[in-house]
Coordinates of C-alpha atoms in Angstrom, one line a residue:
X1166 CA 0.0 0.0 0.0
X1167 CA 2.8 2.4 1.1
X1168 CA 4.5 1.8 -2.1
X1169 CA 1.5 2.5 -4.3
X1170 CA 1.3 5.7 -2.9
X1171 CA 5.0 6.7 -3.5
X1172 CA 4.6 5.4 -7.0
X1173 CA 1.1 7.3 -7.4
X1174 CA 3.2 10.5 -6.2
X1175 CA 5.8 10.0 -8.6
X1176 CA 3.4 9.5 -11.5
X1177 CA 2.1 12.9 -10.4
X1178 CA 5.2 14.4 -10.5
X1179 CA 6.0 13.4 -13.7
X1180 CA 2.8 14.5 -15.4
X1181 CA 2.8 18.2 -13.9
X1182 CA 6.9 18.4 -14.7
X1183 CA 5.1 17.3 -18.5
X1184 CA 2.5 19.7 -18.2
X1185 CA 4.3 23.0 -17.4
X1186 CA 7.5 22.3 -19.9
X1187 CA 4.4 22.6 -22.6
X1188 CA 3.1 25.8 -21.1
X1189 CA 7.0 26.7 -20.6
X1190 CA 7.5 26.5 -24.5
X1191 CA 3.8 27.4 -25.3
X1192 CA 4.1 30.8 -23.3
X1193 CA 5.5 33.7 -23.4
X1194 CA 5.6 37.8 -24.9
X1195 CA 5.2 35.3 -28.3
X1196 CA 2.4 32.4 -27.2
X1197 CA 2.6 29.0 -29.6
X1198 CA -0.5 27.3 -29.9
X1199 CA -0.2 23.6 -29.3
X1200 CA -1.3 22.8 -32.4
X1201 CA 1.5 24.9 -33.8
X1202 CA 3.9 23.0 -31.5
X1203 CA 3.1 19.7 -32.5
X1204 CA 3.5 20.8 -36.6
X1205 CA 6.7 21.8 -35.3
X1206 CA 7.9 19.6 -33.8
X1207 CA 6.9 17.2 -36.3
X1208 CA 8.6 18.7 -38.9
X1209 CA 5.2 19.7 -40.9
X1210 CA 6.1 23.1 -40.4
X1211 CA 9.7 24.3 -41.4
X1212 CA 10.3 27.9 -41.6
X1213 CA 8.7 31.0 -40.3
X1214 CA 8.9 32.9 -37.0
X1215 CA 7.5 30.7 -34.8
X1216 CA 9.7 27.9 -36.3
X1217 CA 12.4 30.2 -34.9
X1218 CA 10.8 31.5 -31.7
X1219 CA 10.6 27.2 -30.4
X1220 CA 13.6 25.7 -31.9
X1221 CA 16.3 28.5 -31.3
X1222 CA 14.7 30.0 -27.9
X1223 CA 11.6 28.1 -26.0
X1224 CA 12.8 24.8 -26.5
X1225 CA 16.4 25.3 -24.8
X1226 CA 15.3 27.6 -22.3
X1227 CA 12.8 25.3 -21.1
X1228 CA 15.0 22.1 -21.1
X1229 CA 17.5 23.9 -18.9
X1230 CA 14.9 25.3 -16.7
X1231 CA 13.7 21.1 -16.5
X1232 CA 17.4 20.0 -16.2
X1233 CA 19.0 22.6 -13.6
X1234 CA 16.0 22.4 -11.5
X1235 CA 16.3 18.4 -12.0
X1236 CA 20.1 18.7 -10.8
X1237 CA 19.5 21.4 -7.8
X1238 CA 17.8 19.2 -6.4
X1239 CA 19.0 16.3 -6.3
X1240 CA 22.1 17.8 -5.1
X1241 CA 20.6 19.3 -2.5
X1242 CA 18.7 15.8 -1.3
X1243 CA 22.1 14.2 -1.8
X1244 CA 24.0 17.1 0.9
X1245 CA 21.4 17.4 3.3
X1246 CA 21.4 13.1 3.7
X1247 CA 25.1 13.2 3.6
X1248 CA 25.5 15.8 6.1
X1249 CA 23.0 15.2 7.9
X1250 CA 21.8 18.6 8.4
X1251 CA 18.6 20.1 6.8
X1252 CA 19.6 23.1 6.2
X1253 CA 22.1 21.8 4.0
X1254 CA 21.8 23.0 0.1
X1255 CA 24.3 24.3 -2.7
X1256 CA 23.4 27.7 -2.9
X1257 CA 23.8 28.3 1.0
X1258 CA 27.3 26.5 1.9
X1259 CA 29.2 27.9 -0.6
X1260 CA 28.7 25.2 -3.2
X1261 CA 27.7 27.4 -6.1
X1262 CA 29.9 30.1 -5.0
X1263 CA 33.0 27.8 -5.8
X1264 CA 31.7 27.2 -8.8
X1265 CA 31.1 30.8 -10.1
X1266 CA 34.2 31.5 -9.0
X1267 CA 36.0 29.0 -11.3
X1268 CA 33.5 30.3 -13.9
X1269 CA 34.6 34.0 -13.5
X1270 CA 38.7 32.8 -14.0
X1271 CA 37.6 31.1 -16.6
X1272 CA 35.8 34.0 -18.2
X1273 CA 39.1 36.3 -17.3
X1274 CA 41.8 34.1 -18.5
X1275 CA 40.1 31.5 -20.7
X1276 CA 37.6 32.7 -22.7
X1277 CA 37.6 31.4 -25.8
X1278 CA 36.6 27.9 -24.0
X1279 CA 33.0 27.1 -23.5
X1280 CA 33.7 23.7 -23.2
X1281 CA 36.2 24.2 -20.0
X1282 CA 33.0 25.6 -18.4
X1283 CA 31.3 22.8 -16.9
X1284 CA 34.5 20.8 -15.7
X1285 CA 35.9 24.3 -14.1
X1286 CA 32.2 24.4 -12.0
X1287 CA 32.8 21.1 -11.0
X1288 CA 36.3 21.6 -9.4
X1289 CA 35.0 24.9 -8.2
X1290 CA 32.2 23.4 -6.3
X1291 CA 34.1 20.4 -5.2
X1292 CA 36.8 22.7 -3.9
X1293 CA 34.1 24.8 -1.8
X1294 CA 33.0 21.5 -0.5
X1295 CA 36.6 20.4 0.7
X1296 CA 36.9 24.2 2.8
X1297 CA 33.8 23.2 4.1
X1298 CA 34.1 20.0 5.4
X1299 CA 38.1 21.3 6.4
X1300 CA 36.4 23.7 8.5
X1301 CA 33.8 21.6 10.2
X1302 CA 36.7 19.0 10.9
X1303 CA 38.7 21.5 12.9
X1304 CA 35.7 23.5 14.6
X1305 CA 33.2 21.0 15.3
X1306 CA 30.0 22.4 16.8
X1307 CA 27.1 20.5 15.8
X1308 CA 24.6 21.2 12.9
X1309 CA 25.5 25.3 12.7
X1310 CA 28.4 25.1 12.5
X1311 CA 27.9 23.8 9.0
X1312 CA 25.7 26.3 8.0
X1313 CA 28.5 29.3 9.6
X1314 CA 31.4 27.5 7.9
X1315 CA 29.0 27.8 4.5
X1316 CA 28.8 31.5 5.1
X1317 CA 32.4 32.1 5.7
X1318 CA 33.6 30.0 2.5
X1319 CA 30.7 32.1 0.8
X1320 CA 32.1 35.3 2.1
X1321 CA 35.8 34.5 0.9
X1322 CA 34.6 32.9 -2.7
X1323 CA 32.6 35.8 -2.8
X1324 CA 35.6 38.5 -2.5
X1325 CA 37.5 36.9 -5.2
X1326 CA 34.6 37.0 -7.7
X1327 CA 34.7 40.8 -7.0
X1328 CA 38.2 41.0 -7.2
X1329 CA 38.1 39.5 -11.1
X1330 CA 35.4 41.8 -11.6
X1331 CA 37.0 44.5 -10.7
X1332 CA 40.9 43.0 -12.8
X1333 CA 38.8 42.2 -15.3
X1334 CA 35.6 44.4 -16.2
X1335 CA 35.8 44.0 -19.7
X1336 CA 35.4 40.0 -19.3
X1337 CA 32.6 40.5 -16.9
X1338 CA 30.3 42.3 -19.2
X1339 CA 27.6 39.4 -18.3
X1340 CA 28.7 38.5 -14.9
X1341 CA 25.5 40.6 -13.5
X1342 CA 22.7 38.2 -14.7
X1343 CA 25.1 35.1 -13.9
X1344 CA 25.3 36.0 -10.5
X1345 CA 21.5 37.0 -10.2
X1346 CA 20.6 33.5 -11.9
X1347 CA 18.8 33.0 -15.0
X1348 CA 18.4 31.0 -18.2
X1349 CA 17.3 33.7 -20.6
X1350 CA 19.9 33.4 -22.7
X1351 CA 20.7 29.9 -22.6
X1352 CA 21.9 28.3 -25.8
X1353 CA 21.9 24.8 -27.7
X1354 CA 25.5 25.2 -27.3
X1355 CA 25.3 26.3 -23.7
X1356 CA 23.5 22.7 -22.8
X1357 CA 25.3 21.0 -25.3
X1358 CA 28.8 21.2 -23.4
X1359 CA 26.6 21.1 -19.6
X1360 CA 23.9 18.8 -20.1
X1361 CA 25.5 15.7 -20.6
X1362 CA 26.9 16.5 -17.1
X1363 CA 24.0 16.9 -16.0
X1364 CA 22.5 13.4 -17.1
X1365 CA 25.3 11.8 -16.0
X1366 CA 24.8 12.9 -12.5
X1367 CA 21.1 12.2 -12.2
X1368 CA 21.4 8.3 -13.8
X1369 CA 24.0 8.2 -10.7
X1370 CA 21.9 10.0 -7.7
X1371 CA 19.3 7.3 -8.8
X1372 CA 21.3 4.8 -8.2
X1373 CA 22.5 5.6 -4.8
X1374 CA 19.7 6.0 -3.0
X1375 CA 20.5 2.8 -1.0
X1376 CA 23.8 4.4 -0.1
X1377 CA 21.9 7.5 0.7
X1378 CA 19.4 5.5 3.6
X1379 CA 22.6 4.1 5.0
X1380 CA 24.6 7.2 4.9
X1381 CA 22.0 9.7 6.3
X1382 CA 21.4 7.0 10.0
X1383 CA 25.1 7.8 11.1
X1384 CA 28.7 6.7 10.7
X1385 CA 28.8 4.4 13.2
X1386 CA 26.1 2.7 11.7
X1387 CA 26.8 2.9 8.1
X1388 CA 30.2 0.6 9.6
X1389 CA 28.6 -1.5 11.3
X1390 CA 26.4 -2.6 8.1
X1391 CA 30.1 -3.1 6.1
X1392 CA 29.7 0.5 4.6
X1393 CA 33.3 2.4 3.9
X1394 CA 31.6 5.6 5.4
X1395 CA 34.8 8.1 4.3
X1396 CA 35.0 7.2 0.6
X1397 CA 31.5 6.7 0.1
X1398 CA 31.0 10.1 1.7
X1399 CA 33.1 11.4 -0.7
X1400 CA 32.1 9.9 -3.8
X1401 CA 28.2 11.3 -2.7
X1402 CA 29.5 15.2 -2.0
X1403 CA 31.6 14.6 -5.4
X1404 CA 28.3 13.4 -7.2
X1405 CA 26.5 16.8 -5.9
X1406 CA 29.5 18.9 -6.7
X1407 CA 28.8 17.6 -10.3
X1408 CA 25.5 18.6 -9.9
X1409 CA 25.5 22.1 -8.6
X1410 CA 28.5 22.8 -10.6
X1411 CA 27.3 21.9 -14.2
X1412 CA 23.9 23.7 -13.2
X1413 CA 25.9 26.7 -12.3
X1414 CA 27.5 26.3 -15.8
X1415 CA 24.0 26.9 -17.5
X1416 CA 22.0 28.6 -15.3
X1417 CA 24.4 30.9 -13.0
X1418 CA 23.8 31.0 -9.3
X1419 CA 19.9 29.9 -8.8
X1420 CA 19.4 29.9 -5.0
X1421 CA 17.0 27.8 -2.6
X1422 CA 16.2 25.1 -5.4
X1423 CA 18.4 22.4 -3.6
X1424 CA 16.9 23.7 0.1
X1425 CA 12.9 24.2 -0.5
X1426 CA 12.6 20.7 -3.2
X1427 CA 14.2 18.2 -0.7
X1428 CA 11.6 19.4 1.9
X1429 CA 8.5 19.6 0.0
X1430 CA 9.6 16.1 -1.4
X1431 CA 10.7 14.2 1.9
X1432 CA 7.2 15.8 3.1
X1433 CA 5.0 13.9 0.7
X1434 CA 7.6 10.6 0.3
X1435 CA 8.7 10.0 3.4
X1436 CA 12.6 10.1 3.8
X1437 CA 13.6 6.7 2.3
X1438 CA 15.9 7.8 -0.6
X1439 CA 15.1 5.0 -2.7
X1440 CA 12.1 7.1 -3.6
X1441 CA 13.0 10.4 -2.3
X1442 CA 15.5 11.6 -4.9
X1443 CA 13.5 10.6 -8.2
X1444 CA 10.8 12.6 -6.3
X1445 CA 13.1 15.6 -5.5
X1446 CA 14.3 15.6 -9.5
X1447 CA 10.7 15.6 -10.7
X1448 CA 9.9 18.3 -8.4
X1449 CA 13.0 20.3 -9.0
X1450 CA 12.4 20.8 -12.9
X1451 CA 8.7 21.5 -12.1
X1452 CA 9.7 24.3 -9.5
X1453 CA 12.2 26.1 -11.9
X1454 CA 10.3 25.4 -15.1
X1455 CA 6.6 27.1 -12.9
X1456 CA 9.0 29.8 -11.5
X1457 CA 10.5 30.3 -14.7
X1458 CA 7.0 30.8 -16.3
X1459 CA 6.0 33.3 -13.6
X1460 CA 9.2 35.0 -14.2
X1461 CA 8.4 35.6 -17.6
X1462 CA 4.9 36.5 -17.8
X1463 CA 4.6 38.6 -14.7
X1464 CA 5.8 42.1 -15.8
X1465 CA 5.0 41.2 -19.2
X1466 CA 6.8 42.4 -22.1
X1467 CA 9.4 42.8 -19.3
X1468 CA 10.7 40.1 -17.7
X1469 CA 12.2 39.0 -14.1
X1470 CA 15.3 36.8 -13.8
X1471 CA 14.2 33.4 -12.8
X1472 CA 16.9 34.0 -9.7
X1473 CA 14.9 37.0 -8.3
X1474 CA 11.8 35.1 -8.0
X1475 CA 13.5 32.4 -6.0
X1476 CA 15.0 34.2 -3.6
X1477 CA 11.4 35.7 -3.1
X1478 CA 10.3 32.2 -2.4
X1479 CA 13.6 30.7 -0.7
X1480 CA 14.2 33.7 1.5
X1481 CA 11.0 33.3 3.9
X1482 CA 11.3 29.7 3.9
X1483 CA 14.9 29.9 5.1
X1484 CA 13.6 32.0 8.0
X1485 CA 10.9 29.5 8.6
X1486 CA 13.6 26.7 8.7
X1487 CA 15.5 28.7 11.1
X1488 CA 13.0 29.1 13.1
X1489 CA 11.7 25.4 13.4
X1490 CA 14.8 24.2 13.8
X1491 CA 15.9 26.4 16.9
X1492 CA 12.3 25.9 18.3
X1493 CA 12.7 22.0 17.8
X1494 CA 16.2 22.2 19.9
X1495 CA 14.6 24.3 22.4
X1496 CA 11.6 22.3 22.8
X1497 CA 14.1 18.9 23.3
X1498 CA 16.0 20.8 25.8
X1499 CA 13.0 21.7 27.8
X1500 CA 12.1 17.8 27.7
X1501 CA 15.9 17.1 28.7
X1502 CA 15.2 19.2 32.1

């Protein structure tokens, strides 16, 4: 019965992430009647502006807005169970802010080489990671200190990206909008170097969902079921850097995908990851494809970068976090007395 539901959810899940990528490429200061869409894509209809308007813009914009959102959050599902901490997410520990980091050098020294973009997130997230868990090695403190070691290795990432911007203003020309987040301007040849990446990572946070339910109970219990806790734990926060990193790549720095997804899923599925992460993808492309959509119709002709809106909805549910959290360690500390 239990796993009827979970499947039930995930057939949901699926359908809606369907449903809005057709009002994502339907939609817009241009709308495409479905009819048109399906000629289109069907090849019946070859040429005109439309023709243009869904192959060269809708159709890219709205995959990456499915595939980032995909990858955010699985990321984030895969963090918060190997960290155990729930406040655990790419955008808030300094993940993405390795990762733009390696994107801005890039961008100063290397220009000419697209292709060098998703690898150099990668090592810039993965190298974030490292400070942090350095960090938390050396000043252990519990759950916050996570979170403060995040903020710190945000702060310091953060200072060199300003430091390139201000070396190298003439290479930064678009830095604003990557830093803000968006997918705008996204490209068949921006996904075409990113998105395999981004595949890649996803077949593999499927597949380690067993790991993950292991993982997330404790280390002394992972080694007591036979489980090699420290390069397991390291092959999982590799497997996110991938993640954040190559979505950084496309998208620029989208915050609060990898926090608010994890919790609405692990609310509806429960927290066994087995089902949790396919449920956290399939909720993550629907958030940033619906966000997306808002983005883009709301001040219509204008239009508001996707990363504005989700700071809108991740800022308040931060704060909420926060607040449950401390009132949860209160509340076991009053039943401790």
């Amino acid at each position: 019965m239990k796993m009827q539901r979970e499947i039930l959810f995930i057939c949901g899940f699926s359908t809606l992430m369907v449903l809005l990528f057709i009002l994502s490429i339907s939609f817009g200061p241009v709308d495409i009647p479905l009819s048109r869409i399906w000629m289109i894509l069907t090849a019946q209809e070859r040429s005109g502006a439309l023709v243009q308007i869904l192959n060269q813009v809708r159709l890219p914009r709205s995959l990456a807005a499915m595939g980032v959102g995909m990858a955010l959050a699985a990321s984030g599902t895969v963090l918060q169970a190997v960290m155990q901490n729930p406040l655990a997410a790419p955008s808030l520990i300094g993940v993405n802010s390795g990762a733009a980091l390696t994107a801005m050098l890039l961008l100063a020294y290397f220009p000419g080489r697209p292709d060098l973009l998703t690898p150099a997130t990668f090592l810039g997230a993965l190298f974030a990671l490292g400070l942090i868990i350095l960090i938390t090695r050396y000043a252990p403190g519990g759950r916050s200190t996570l979170i403060l070691a995040g903020i710190a290795v945000s702060a310091l990432l953060g200072a060199g990206i300003d430091t390139l911007r201000l070396l190298h203003p003439e290479a930064m020309l678009g830095a604003t909008g990557f830093m803000i987040g968006g997918i705008a301007g996204v490209t068949w040849s921006t996904l075409r170097f990113a998105l395999p990446w981004i595949l890649g990572g996803l077949l593999a946070a499927l597949l380690v969902g067993p790991l993950l339910n292991v993982i997330s109970l404790g280390d002394e219990v992972a080694l007591s079921l036979g489980v090699p806790v420290t390069p397991v734990r390291t092959l999982l926060l590799a497997l996110a850097a991938i993640l954040a990193g190559s979505s950084v790549a496309i998208a620029g720095l989208l915050g609060f995908v990898g926090l608010i997804v994890p919790h609405g899923a692990r609310l509806l599925l429960g927290s066994d990851h087995r089902w949790l992460i396919p449920g956290a993808m399939l909720l993550g492309g629907s958030f940033v494809l619906g966000c997306d959509l808002v983005a883009r119709l709301i001040f219509a002709p204008y239009e508001l970068p996707v990363g504005i809106l989700l700071s809108f909805i991740g800022g308040p549910f931060f704060i909420y976090l926060l607040i449950h959290q401390a009132s949860g360690k209160a509340d076991a500390q009053g039943d401790e007395s």
